Phi, psi and omega in degrees: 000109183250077215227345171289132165249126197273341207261320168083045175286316194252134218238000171312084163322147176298122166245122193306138174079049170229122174314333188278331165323287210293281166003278181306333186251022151272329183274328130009269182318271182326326191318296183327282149318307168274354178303283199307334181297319214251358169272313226234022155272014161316310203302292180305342185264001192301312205293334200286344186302306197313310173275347163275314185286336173083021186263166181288150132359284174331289210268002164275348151315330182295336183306351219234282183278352160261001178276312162319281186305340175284329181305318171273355190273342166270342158307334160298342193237331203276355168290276192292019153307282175318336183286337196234347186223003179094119194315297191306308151322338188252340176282309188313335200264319158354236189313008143291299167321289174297321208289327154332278172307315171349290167309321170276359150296315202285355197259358196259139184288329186256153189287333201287268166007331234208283158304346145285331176254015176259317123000295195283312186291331184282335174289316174292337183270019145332338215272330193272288176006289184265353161266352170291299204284300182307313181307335172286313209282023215226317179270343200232159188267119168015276201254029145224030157304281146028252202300300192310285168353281164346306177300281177340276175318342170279320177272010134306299187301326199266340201273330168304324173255346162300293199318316178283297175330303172335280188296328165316280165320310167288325169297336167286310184251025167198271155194186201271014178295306170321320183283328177276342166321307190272359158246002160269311203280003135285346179276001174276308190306311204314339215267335180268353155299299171321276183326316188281318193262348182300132146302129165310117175333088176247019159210048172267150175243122187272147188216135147275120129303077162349107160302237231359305189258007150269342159290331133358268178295299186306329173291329164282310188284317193268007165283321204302164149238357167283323179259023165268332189317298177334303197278331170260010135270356123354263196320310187270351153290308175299326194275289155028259179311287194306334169309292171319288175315301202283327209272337234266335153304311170298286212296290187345279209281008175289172131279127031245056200201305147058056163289170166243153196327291191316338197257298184333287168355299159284345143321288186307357172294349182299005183316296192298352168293349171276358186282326191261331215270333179301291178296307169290017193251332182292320187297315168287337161294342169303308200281309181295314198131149179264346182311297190283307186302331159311343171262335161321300183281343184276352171275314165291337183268002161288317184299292191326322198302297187333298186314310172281040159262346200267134202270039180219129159332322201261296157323314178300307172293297157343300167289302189299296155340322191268278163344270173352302182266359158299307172306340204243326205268312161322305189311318165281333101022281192297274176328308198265011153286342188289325173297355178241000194261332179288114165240033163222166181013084186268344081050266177286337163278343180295316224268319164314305210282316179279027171270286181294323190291325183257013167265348159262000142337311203276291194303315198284345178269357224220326209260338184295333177318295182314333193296299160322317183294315187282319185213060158068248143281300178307337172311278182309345186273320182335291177325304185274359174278349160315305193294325187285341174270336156293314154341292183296299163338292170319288178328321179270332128343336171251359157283328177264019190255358200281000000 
């Protein structure tokens, strides 16, 4: 696929309210999309792992956490991968790549088997998150990036919350091989959609990234101490939010509440409050400042946690709702704070900080399983109001940094 221009002959930017503009940020939006379906359709079946594979809580999170953790530690490298062979190639073998192995998850008999290729799977899918994002800053004009981003990101979210839905559904009503089959054979169209319909790269330039001057960079970004706060709230939020989501499905389908996978499920539509709740937690970080609103949403995804503790079906959905739309509102927060605090390799700092967010994915979702094991729900919550009270901590620690 020879579809990069390298030389940047054609100097035309994408421009909002132009077909290849609508065009790029619809191919965007799917990228986008099936990457999360297909990391985090996972999510909703652990109890089903548990009873077919005969494994704990715990270790059907590894279906999860360990797809998360090879993902942030190749996300360190798949940007200058990309830097040497061109963004669009490397996003298409991505979701070709997972949508693939996806199918040949659904079909393996044994759990270690199973849990290698979904391991395989956090690696290909390496390939887009942070190549995307080049492709936007790189390809779309300043001031209508924005939005296109705005999209790419929306379609994490919806793609994050269709994956659960998706498998949750298909699994009620047939099982759960299926449903991941049928979310690798979307990520197989999303990698022929990209290839066929993405605009073509015109003003990427191929380059080596030089160790020297990545060693550099990383030594200036891990010196900082506002963008070390920044990158472990990554860490302690996402590990968090994920936490919540893996576990927060057994107490459902427990007594007293012994929902069914489809209705279990349907807790993730609360997905789409990050569609909304992301540009306005930005707007308001304009108006307030980001410092307070940041301490805002981390003040909300402690109230929601409280709410789910309550032992009522209206409350529980009221907190995962609240925590949800908080979690989506930091995040964003967090990110365009890093992008205006790096004012070198901005690259690499994104690629630390989403590193630090799915390195808190792994571990903090993999150690709540113990939590769950030893003391149920009330365990898990414990945990994450730890990890959020170190969060209020960072935070404040970043109000005294102004």
């Amino acid at each position: 696929m020879r579809d990069e221009i390298e030389t940047g002959a054609d100097t035309a930017y994408l421009q909002a309210g132009t077909p290849a503009y609508r065009r790029a940020s619809r191919i965007l939006f799917v990228a986008g999309f099936s990457t999360f379906a297909t990391l985090y359709c996972v999510q909703p079946l652990l109890p089903d792992f548990v009873r077919e594979f005969g494994v704990t809580p715990a270790e059907s999170s590894l279906s999860l956490s360990l797809t998360t953790g090879v993902l942030a530690v190749a996300l360190l490298v798949a940007g200058a991968i990309s830097d040497g062979i061109g963004r669009k190639p490397v996003m298409v073998a991505a979701l070709l790549g997972a949508g693939v192995l996806g199918i040949i998850g659904s079909l393996m008999p044994g759990w270690h088997g199973f849990l290698a290729v979904r391991a395989l799977e956090g690696l290909a899918l390496s390939g887009l998150p942070a190549v995307a994002m080049a492709y936007v800053s790189e390809e779309v004009d300043p001031k209508s990036a924005g939005v296109a981003m705005g999209l790419y990101i929306g379609g994490t979210a919806i793609g994050g919350m269709s994956g659960r839905v998706l498998t949750a559904v298909v699994t009620d009503l047939g099982s759960w091989r299926l449903a991941v089959g049928v979310v690798g054979a979307l990520a197989v169209a999303a990698a022929v959609t990209v290839w066929l319909a993405l605009p073509p790269s015109r003003h990427f330039v191929r380059r080596a990234a030089g160790l020297p001057a990545l060693v550099r960079a990383w030594r200036a970004l891990l010196t900082d101490p506002v963008l070390l706060g920044l990158f472990s709230l990554g860490f302690l939020l996402m590990g968090g939010f994920v936490t919540v989501f893996n576990y927060i499905g057994f107490r459902l389908s427990e007594s007293p509440f012994e929902l069914r996978p489809a209705v279990v499920g349907a807790v993730f539509l609360v997905y789409s409050f990050g569609v909304v709740s992301s540009p306005l937690f930005g707007a308001w970080s304009g108006r307030f400042g980001s410092h307070r609103t940041l301490a805002a949403a981390v003040a909300l995804m402690v109230a929601g946690l409280a709410l789910m503790e309550i032992d009522g079906l209206f409350a529980i959905a009221a907190g995962i709702a609240l925590f949800t739309f908080a979690f989506f509102g930091a995040h964003s927060i967090v990110s365009a704070w890093i992008g205006r605090r790096a004012a070198i390799a901005r690259g690499q700092a994104s690629s630390i900080y989403l590193f630090c967010y799915y390195l808190g994915s792994t571990l903090a979702g993999t150690l709540g399983g113990l939590f769950w094991h030893g003391f149920g729900w009330t365990g898990v919550a414990a945990f994450v109001g730890l990890l959020l009270a170190v969060a209020v901590g960072v935070t404040a620690g970043l109000q005294r940094s102004r």
